[in-house]
Amino acid sequence: MQEKYRKLTNCRICKGSNLEEYLDLGEMPLVNSFPLPGEIDHEEKFPLEVLLCHDCHLSQLSIVVDPSLLFRNYVYRSSMSNDFKSHCNDLAKELNSYACKKGDLIVDIASNDGALLHPFKRIGNRVLGIDPAINLAKIANEEGIETIPEFWNEGLAKKILQSHGPAKIITAFNIFAHVDDVHSFISGVKILLDKDGFFVFESPHIQDLITKVEFDTIYHEHLSYLSSSPVARLLSEHGLRIAKIEKHNIHGGSIRGYIEHNFQNRSNGSSEKVLKDEEISGIYNPSSYYSFSEQVKSVRKNLNSLLHNIKRDGQSISLFGASAKGNILLNYCGIDHQQIDYAFDHTPEKQGRLTPITHIPVIHPDLLLSKMPDYLLLTAWNFSREIMEKTKAYQENGGKYIIPLPQLRVL
Ligand code: DWN
């Protein structure tokens, strides 16, 4: 029987073996494995430990779970958030103002339900999605976004170059950190990218994870936790370079890199500034990681004491956003269906199922006012603004929000 995961022995970017564990969150479920009520006897958990490479500074998980287990049938839909969709709109408008034009090919790696490609198609670009999730590729194809249901690699890049020609833009939003063989991934980008093209990736930034203790963004889908220095090192091995880097608030704080062939020189000096900010934040200093575990434990202690007091006072709690990060927060803090009555979530694929291990029933947000919990724990805290806007009637009825991270707050 094929093993469900392998242990990491070498850094995936520099191949060094100078790896040191700095965080152990214990055995955790696969965060997007929402069981049906009849499936809870077969749930699995896997070690969730984070290592720091002392040679290239890449943070990475100690194991690699079989990606087919994680991504072949995927319940996370990018289009559930209007804020994320406008984030994608802004990118399409920006790139069409200077980097591509109508008719140019835009390829999105890990295109999910097509959220990032719809705005490019509306502008008149040719679009192509790549996503191994058969269920999501079906949705995207039905909505007119051509999507190949495969994992991205060099071989697929060569096939697409033959069939579609070079891509003026290749995007990879919230996927670069999910990839085990990053060398094959980037080599594929080099093959398909037009000589004047940009590869634009966006991933959570470890600077925010460490400085704001956003430990709930650590889960088995996220194999790496990125910063500019190890990424630049990887790119340079494949004839690519960073032209521009931006910080974005999405998903708790992300970095967006605009990457070009190394024979181009369209730098705007931003990568030097981001690197300087990273150095000042301490993420290239190993001692910054040694206290992180203690900070994570104090998040758990403070949240548990707040929820304990609320339940002691006889009040009810539900959550909004049956998110991947939420499943880490709940499982690490030992919070389950005994304290949390319902998980409200717009994602059709999650409704009628239970949160993994904690077994909180996921139901449609239309039921929020009828259930009327005293408190809503925003386990999708990265979308707090949008969720509070959508649940204004709940707040007007006296409902309160608990925002667990980056700072524990009750609103
Ligand atoms: O990298 C990843 C990030 C981008 O998305 C994936 N590996 C997994 C996933 O992580 P997540 O589930 O923590 O992401 P979100 O986007 O923070 O999850 C938000 C959850 O809240 C989703 O289940 C959708 C739900 N939601 C909703 O039901 N109504 C969100 C909004 C804004 C809403 O209005």
Coordinates of N, CA and C in Angstrom, one line a residue, residues 122-275:
R122 N -12.7 38.4 -19.0 CA -13.7 39.5 -19.3 C -12.9 40.7 -20.0
I123 N -11.6 40.8 -19.8 CA -10.9 41.9 -20.4 C -10.5 41.5 -21.9
G124 N -10.5 40.2 -22.1 CA -10.2 39.8 -23.5 C -9.0 39.0 -23.7
N125 N -8.4 38.6 -22.5 CA -7.2 37.7 -22.6 C -7.6 36.3 -22.9
R126 N -6.7 35.5 -23.5 CA -6.9 34.1 -23.6 C -6.6 33.5 -22.2
V127 N -7.4 32.6 -21.7 CA -7.1 32.1 -20.3 C -7.0 30.6 -20.3
L128 N -6.2 30.0 -19.4 CA -6.1 28.6 -19.2 C -5.8 28.3 -17.7
G129 N -6.6 27.5 -17.1 CA -6.4 27.1 -15.7 C -5.8 25.7 -15.6
I130 N -5.0 25.5 -14.6 CA -4.4 24.2 -14.2 C -4.8 23.9 -12.8
D131 N -5.5 22.8 -12.6 CA -5.8 22.5 -11.2 C -6.1 21.0 -11.1
P132 N -5.5 20.3 -10.1 CA -5.7 18.9 -10.0 C -7.0 18.5 -9.4
A133 N -7.7 19.4 -8.9 CA -9.0 19.1 -8.3 C -10.1 18.9 -9.4
I134 N -10.4 17.6 -9.5 CA -11.3 17.3 -10.6 C -12.7 18.0 -10.4
N135 N -13.1 18.0 -9.2 CA -14.4 18.7 -8.9 C -14.4 20.2 -9.3
L136 N -13.3 20.9 -9.0 CA -13.3 22.3 -9.2 C -13.0 22.6 -10.7
A137 N -12.2 21.7 -11.4 CA -11.9 21.9 -12.8 C -13.3 21.8 -13.6
K138 N -14.1 20.9 -13.1 CA -15.5 20.7 -13.8 C -16.3 22.0 -13.7
I139 N -16.3 22.6 -12.5 CA -17.0 23.9 -12.3 C -16.5 25.0 -13.2
A140 N -15.1 25.1 -13.2 CA -14.5 26.2 -14.0 C -14.8 25.9 -15.5
N141 N -14.6 24.7 -16.0 CA -14.9 24.4 -17.4 C -16.3 24.7 -17.8
E142 N -17.3 24.4 -16.9 CA -18.7 24.7 -17.1 C -19.0 26.2 -17.2
E143 N -18.1 26.9 -16.5 CA -18.3 28.4 -16.5 C -17.4 29.1 -17.6
G144 N -16.9 28.2 -18.5 CA -16.2 28.8 -19.6 C -14.7 29.1 -19.4
I145 N -14.2 28.6 -18.3 CA -12.7 28.8 -18.1 C -12.0 27.5 -18.4
E146 N -11.3 27.4 -19.5 CA -10.7 26.2 -19.9 C -9.7 25.8 -18.8
T147 N -9.9 24.6 -18.2 CA -9.1 24.1 -17.1 C -8.6 22.7 -17.3
I148 N -7.3 22.5 -17.1 CA -6.7 21.1 -17.2 C -6.6 20.6 -15.8
P149 N -7.3 19.4 -15.6 CA -7.3 18.9 -14.2 C -6.0 18.1 -13.9
E150 N -4.9 18.7 -13.8 CA -3.6 18.1 -13.6 C -2.7 18.9 -12.6
F151 N -1.7 18.2 -12.0 CA -0.7 18.9 -11.3 C 0.2 19.6 -12.2
W152 N 0.7 20.8 -11.9 CA 1.7 21.6 -12.7 C 3.1 20.9 -12.6
N153 N 3.8 20.8 -13.7 CA 5.2 20.4 -13.7 C 5.8 20.7 -15.1
E154 N 7.0 20.4 -15.2 CA 7.8 20.7 -16.5 C 7.1 20.0 -17.7
G155 N 6.7 18.8 -17.5 CA 6.1 18.0 -18.6 C 4.8 18.7 -19.1
L156 N 4.0 19.2 -18.2 CA 2.7 19.8 -18.6 C 3.0 21.2 -19.3
A157 N 4.1 21.8 -18.7 CA 4.5 23.1 -19.3 C 4.8 23.0 -20.8
K158 N 5.6 21.9 -21.1 CA 6.0 21.7 -22.5 C 4.8 21.4 -23.4
K159 N 3.8 20.6 -22.8 CA 2.6 20.3 -23.6 C 1.8 21.6 -23.9
I160 N 1.7 22.5 -22.9 CA 0.9 23.7 -23.1 C 1.6 24.6 -24.1
L161 N 3.0 24.6 -24.0 CA 3.7 25.5 -25.0 C 3.4 25.1 -26.4
Q162 N 3.3 23.7 -26.6 CA 3.0 23.2 -27.9 C 1.5 23.6 -28.3
S163 N 0.6 23.4 -27.4 CA -0.8 23.5 -27.7 C -1.3 25.0 -27.7
H164 N -0.8 25.8 -26.8 CA -1.3 27.2 -26.6 C -0.3 28.3 -26.9
G165 N 1.0 27.9 -27.1 CA 2.0 28.9 -27.2 C 2.5 29.5 -25.9
P166 N 3.5 30.4 -25.8 CA 4.0 30.9 -24.6 C 2.9 31.8 -23.8
A167 N 3.1 31.8 -22.5 CA 2.1 32.6 -21.7 C 2.8 34.0 -21.4
K168 N 2.0 35.0 -21.6 CA 2.5 36.4 -21.3 C 2.5 36.6 -19.8
I169 N 1.4 36.0 -19.1 CA 1.4 36.0 -17.7 C 1.1 34.6 -17.2
I170 N 1.9 34.2 -16.1 CA 1.6 32.9 -15.4 C 1.4 33.4 -14.0
T171 N 0.2 33.0 -13.4 CA 0.0 33.3 -12.0 C 0.0 32.0 -11.2
A172 N 0.3 32.2 -9.9 CA 0.3 31.1 -8.9 C 0.0 31.7 -7.6
F173 N -1.3 31.8 -7.3 CA -1.8 32.4 -6.1 C -2.1 31.3 -5.1
N174 N -1.5 31.4 -3.9 CA -1.7 30.4 -2.8 C -1.5 29.0 -3.3
I175 N -0.4 28.8 -4.0 CA 0.0 27.4 -4.5 C 1.5 27.2 -4.3
F176 N 2.3 28.2 -4.5 CA 3.7 28.0 -4.5 C 4.2 27.4 -3.2
A177 N 3.5 27.7 -2.1 CA 3.9 27.2 -0.8 C 3.4 25.7 -0.6
H178 N 2.5 25.3 -1.6 CA 1.9 24.0 -1.4 C 2.7 22.9 -2.1
V179 N 3.8 23.3 -2.9 CA 4.4 22.4 -3.8 C 5.7 21.8 -3.2
D180 N 5.8 20.5 -3.4 CA 7.0 19.8 -2.9 C 8.2 20.0 -3.8
D181 N 8.0 19.6 -5.1 CA 9.1 19.8 -6.1 C 9.1 21.2 -6.7
V182 N 9.6 22.1 -5.9 CA 9.6 23.5 -6.4 C 10.5 23.7 -7.6
H183 N 11.5 22.9 -7.7 CA 12.5 23.0 -8.8 C 11.7 22.7 -10.1
S184 N 11.0 21.6 -10.1 CA 10.2 21.2 -11.3 C 9.2 22.3 -11.6
F185 N 8.5 22.8 -10.6 CA 7.5 23.8 -10.7 C 8.1 25.1 -11.4
I186 N 9.2 25.5 -10.9 CA 9.8 26.8 -11.5 C 10.4 26.5 -12.9
S187 N 10.9 25.3 -13.1 CA 11.5 25.0 -14.4 C 10.3 25.0 -15.4
G188 N 9.2 24.6 -15.0 CA 8.0 24.6 -15.9 C 7.6 26.0 -16.2
V189 N 7.7 26.9 -15.2 CA 7.4 28.3 -15.5 C 8.4 28.9 -16.5
K190 N 9.7 28.6 -16.3 CA 10.7 29.1 -17.3 C 10.4 28.6 -18.7
I191 N 9.9 27.4 -18.8 CA 9.6 26.8 -20.2 C 8.5 27.6 -20.9
L192 N 7.4 27.8 -20.1 CA 6.2 28.4 -20.7 C 6.1 29.9 -20.8
L193 N 6.9 30.6 -20.0 CA 6.8 32.1 -19.9 C 7.4 32.7 -21.1
D194 N 6.6 33.6 -21.7 CA 7.0 34.4 -22.8 C 8.2 35.2 -22.5
K195 N 9.1 35.5 -23.4 CA 10.3 36.2 -23.1 C 10.1 37.5 -22.4
D196 N 9.0 38.2 -22.7 CA 8.6 39.5 -22.0 C 7.6 39.3 -20.9
G197 N 7.3 38.0 -20.6 CA 6.2 37.8 -19.6 C 6.6 38.0 -18.2
F198 N 5.6 37.9 -17.3 CA 5.8 37.9 -15.9 C 5.1 36.7 -15.3
F199 N 5.9 36.0 -14.3 CA 5.3 35.0 -13.5 C 4.9 35.7 -12.2
V200 N 3.7 35.7 -11.8 CA 3.2 36.4 -10.6 C 2.7 35.4 -9.6
F201 N 3.5 35.3 -8.5 CA 3.0 34.4 -7.4 C 2.6 35.2 -6.2
E202 N 1.7 34.7 -5.4 CA 1.3 35.3 -4.1 C 1.1 34.2 -3.1
S203 N 1.8 34.4 -2.0 CA 1.7 33.4 -0.9 C 1.7 34.0 0.5
P204 N 1.2 33.4 1.5 CA 1.3 34.0 2.9 C 2.8 34.2 3.1
H205 N 3.1 35.3 3.8 CA 4.5 35.7 4.1 C 4.9 35.3 5.5
I206 N 6.0 34.6 5.7 CA 6.3 34.1 7.0 C 6.6 35.2 8.0
Q207 N 6.9 36.4 7.4 CA 7.1 37.6 8.3 C 5.9 37.8 9.1
D208 N 4.7 37.7 8.5 CA 3.4 37.9 9.2 C 3.1 36.8 10.1
L209 N 3.4 35.5 9.6 CA 3.1 34.3 10.5 C 3.9 34.4 11.8
I210 N 5.2 34.8 11.7 CA 6.0 34.8 12.9 C 5.7 36.0 13.8
T211 N 5.7 37.2 13.2 CA 5.5 38.4 14.0 C 4.1 38.5 14.6
K212 N 3.1 37.9 13.9 CA 1.7 38.1 14.4 C 1.2 36.7 14.9
V213 N 2.0 35.8 15.0 CA 1.7 34.4 15.6 C 0.5 33.8 14.9
E214 N 0.5 33.9 13.6 CA -0.6 33.3 12.8 C -0.4 31.8 12.5
F215 N -0.2 31.1 13.6 CA 0.2 29.7 13.6 C -0.9 28.8 12.9
D216 N -2.2 29.3 12.8 CA -3.2 28.5 12.3 C -3.1 28.4 10.7
T217 N -2.2 29.2 10.1 CA -2.0 29.0 8.7 C -1.0 27.9 8.4
I218 N -0.6 27.2 9.5 CA 0.3 26.1 9.3 C -0.5 24.8 9.2
Y219 N -0.5 24.2 8.1 CA -1.2 22.9 7.9 C -0.6 22.1 6.8
H220 N -1.0 20.9 6.6 CA -0.3 19.9 5.7 C -0.3 20.4 4.2
E221 N -1.3 21.2 3.8 CA -1.3 21.7 2.5 C -0.1 22.7 2.2
H222 N 0.2 23.4 3.3 CA 1.3 24.4 3.2 C 2.6 23.8 3.6
L223 N 3.4 23.4 2.6 CA 4.6 22.7 2.8 C 5.7 23.7 3.2
S224 N 5.7 24.9 2.6 CA 6.7 25.9 2.8 C 6.1 27.2 3.3
Y225 N 6.9 28.0 4.0 CA 6.5 29.2 4.6 C 7.5 30.3 4.1
L226 N 7.1 31.1 3.1 CA 8.0 31.8 2.2 C 8.5 33.2 2.7
S227 N 9.7 33.5 2.3 CA 10.3 34.8 2.4 C 11.1 35.0 1.1
S228 N 11.5 36.3 0.9 CA 12.1 36.6 -0.4 C 13.5 36.0 -0.6
S229 N 14.3 35.8 0.4 CA 15.7 35.3 0.2 C 15.7 33.9 -0.4
P230 N 15.0 32.9 0.2 CA 15.1 31.5 -0.3 C 14.4 31.5 -1.7
V231 N 13.3 32.3 -1.9 CA 12.7 32.3 -3.2 C 13.6 32.8 -4.3
A232 N 14.3 33.9 -4.0 CA 15.3 34.5 -4.9 C 16.4 33.5 -5.3
R233 N 16.8 32.7 -4.3 CA 17.8 31.7 -4.5 C 17.3 30.6 -5.5
L234 N 16.1 30.2 -5.3 CA 15.5 29.2 -6.1 C 15.4 29.7 -7.6
L235 N 14.9 30.9 -7.7 CA 14.7 31.5 -9.1 C 16.0 31.6 -9.8
S236 N 17.0 32.0 -9.1 CA 18.3 32.2 -9.8 C 18.9 30.9 -10.4
E237 N 18.5 29.8 -9.8 CA 18.9 28.5 -10.3 C 18.2 28.1 -11.6
H238 N 17.2 28.9 -11.9 CA 16.4 28.5 -13.1 C 16.3 29.7 -14.1
G239 N 17.2 30.6 -14.1 CA 17.2 31.6 -15.1 C 16.1 32.6 -14.9
L240 N 15.6 32.8 -13.7 CA 14.6 33.8 -13.5 C 15.0 34.7 -12.4
R241 N 14.3 35.9 -12.2 CA 14.7 36.8 -11.2 C 13.5 37.6 -10.8
I242 N 13.6 38.2 -9.6 CA 12.5 39.0 -9.1 C 12.6 40.4 -9.6
A243 N 11.5 40.9 -10.3 CA 11.5 42.3 -10.8 C 10.9 43.2 -9.8
K244 N 9.9 42.6 -9.1 CA 9.1 43.5 -8.1 C 8.5 42.6 -7.0
I245 N 8.5 43.1 -5.8 CA 7.8 42.3 -4.7 C 6.9 43.3 -4.0
E246 N 5.7 42.9 -3.7 CA 4.8 43.7 -2.9 C 4.3 42.9 -1.7
K247 N 3.9 43.7 -0.7 CA 3.2 43.1 0.5 C 1.7 43.3 0.3
H248 N 0.9 42.3 0.5 CA -0.6 42.5 0.5 C -1.2 41.9 1.8
N249 N -2.3 42.5 2.2 CA -2.9 42.1 3.5 C -3.7 40.8 3.4
I250 N -4.0 40.4 2.2 CA -4.9 39.2 2.0 C -4.3 38.0 2.7
H251 N -5.2 37.2 3.3 CA -4.8 35.9 3.9 C -3.9 36.1 5.1
G252 N -4.1 37.2 5.8 CA -3.2 37.4 7.0 C -1.9 38.1 6.7
G253 N -1.6 38.4 5.5 CA -0.4 39.0 5.1 C 0.4 38.2 4.1
S254 N 0.5 38.6 2.9 CA 1.1 37.8 1.8 C 2.1 38.6 1.1
I255 N 3.1 37.9 0.4 CA 4.0 38.5 -0.5 C 3.6 38.2 -1.9
R256 N 3.7 39.1 -2.8 CA 3.4 38.9 -4.2 C 4.7 39.2 -5.0
G257 N 5.2 38.3 -5.7 CA 6.4 38.4 -6.5 C 6.1 38.5 -8.0
Y258 N 6.7 39.5 -8.7 CA 6.6 39.6 -10.1 C 7.9 39.2 -10.7
I259 N 7.9 38.0 -11.4 CA 9.2 37.3 -11.7 C 9.4 37.4 -13.2
E260 N 10.6 37.6 -13.7 CA 10.9 37.7 -15.1 C 12.1 36.9 -15.5
H261 N 12.3 36.7 -16.8 CA 13.5 36.0 -17.2 C 14.8 36.8 -16.8
N262 N 15.9 36.1 -16.5 CA 17.0 36.8 -16.0 C 17.7 37.7 -17.0
F263 N 17.3 37.6 -18.3 CA 17.9 38.5 -19.3 C 17.1 39.9 -19.3
Q264 N 16.0 39.9 -18.6 CA 15.2 41.2 -18.5 C 15.8 42.0 -17.3
N265 N 15.5 43.3 -17.3 CA 15.9 44.1 -16.1 C 14.8 45.2 -15.9
R266 N 13.7 44.7 -15.3 CA 12.6 45.7 -15.0 C 12.4 45.9 -13.5
S267 N 13.6 45.8 -12.8 CA 13.5 45.9 -11.3 C 13.0 47.3 -10.9
N268 N 12.2 47.3 -9.8 CA 11.9 48.7 -9.3 C 12.4 48.9 -7.9
G269 N 13.4 48.0 -7.5 CA 14.1 48.2 -6.2 C 13.3 47.7 -5.0
S270 N 12.0 47.2 -5.3 CA 11.2 46.8 -4.1 C 11.7 45.5 -3.4
S271 N 12.4 44.6 -4.2 CA 12.8 43.4 -3.5 C 13.9 43.7 -2.5
E272 N 14.7 44.7 -2.7 CA 15.7 45.1 -1.7 C 15.0 45.6 -0.5
K273 N 14.0 46.4 -0.7 CA 13.2 47.0 0.5 C 12.6 45.8 1.3
V274 N 11.9 44.9 0.6 CA 11.3 43.8 1.3 C 12.3 43.0 2.1
L275 N 13.4 42.7 1.4 CA 14.5 41.9 2.1 C 14.9 42.6 3.4

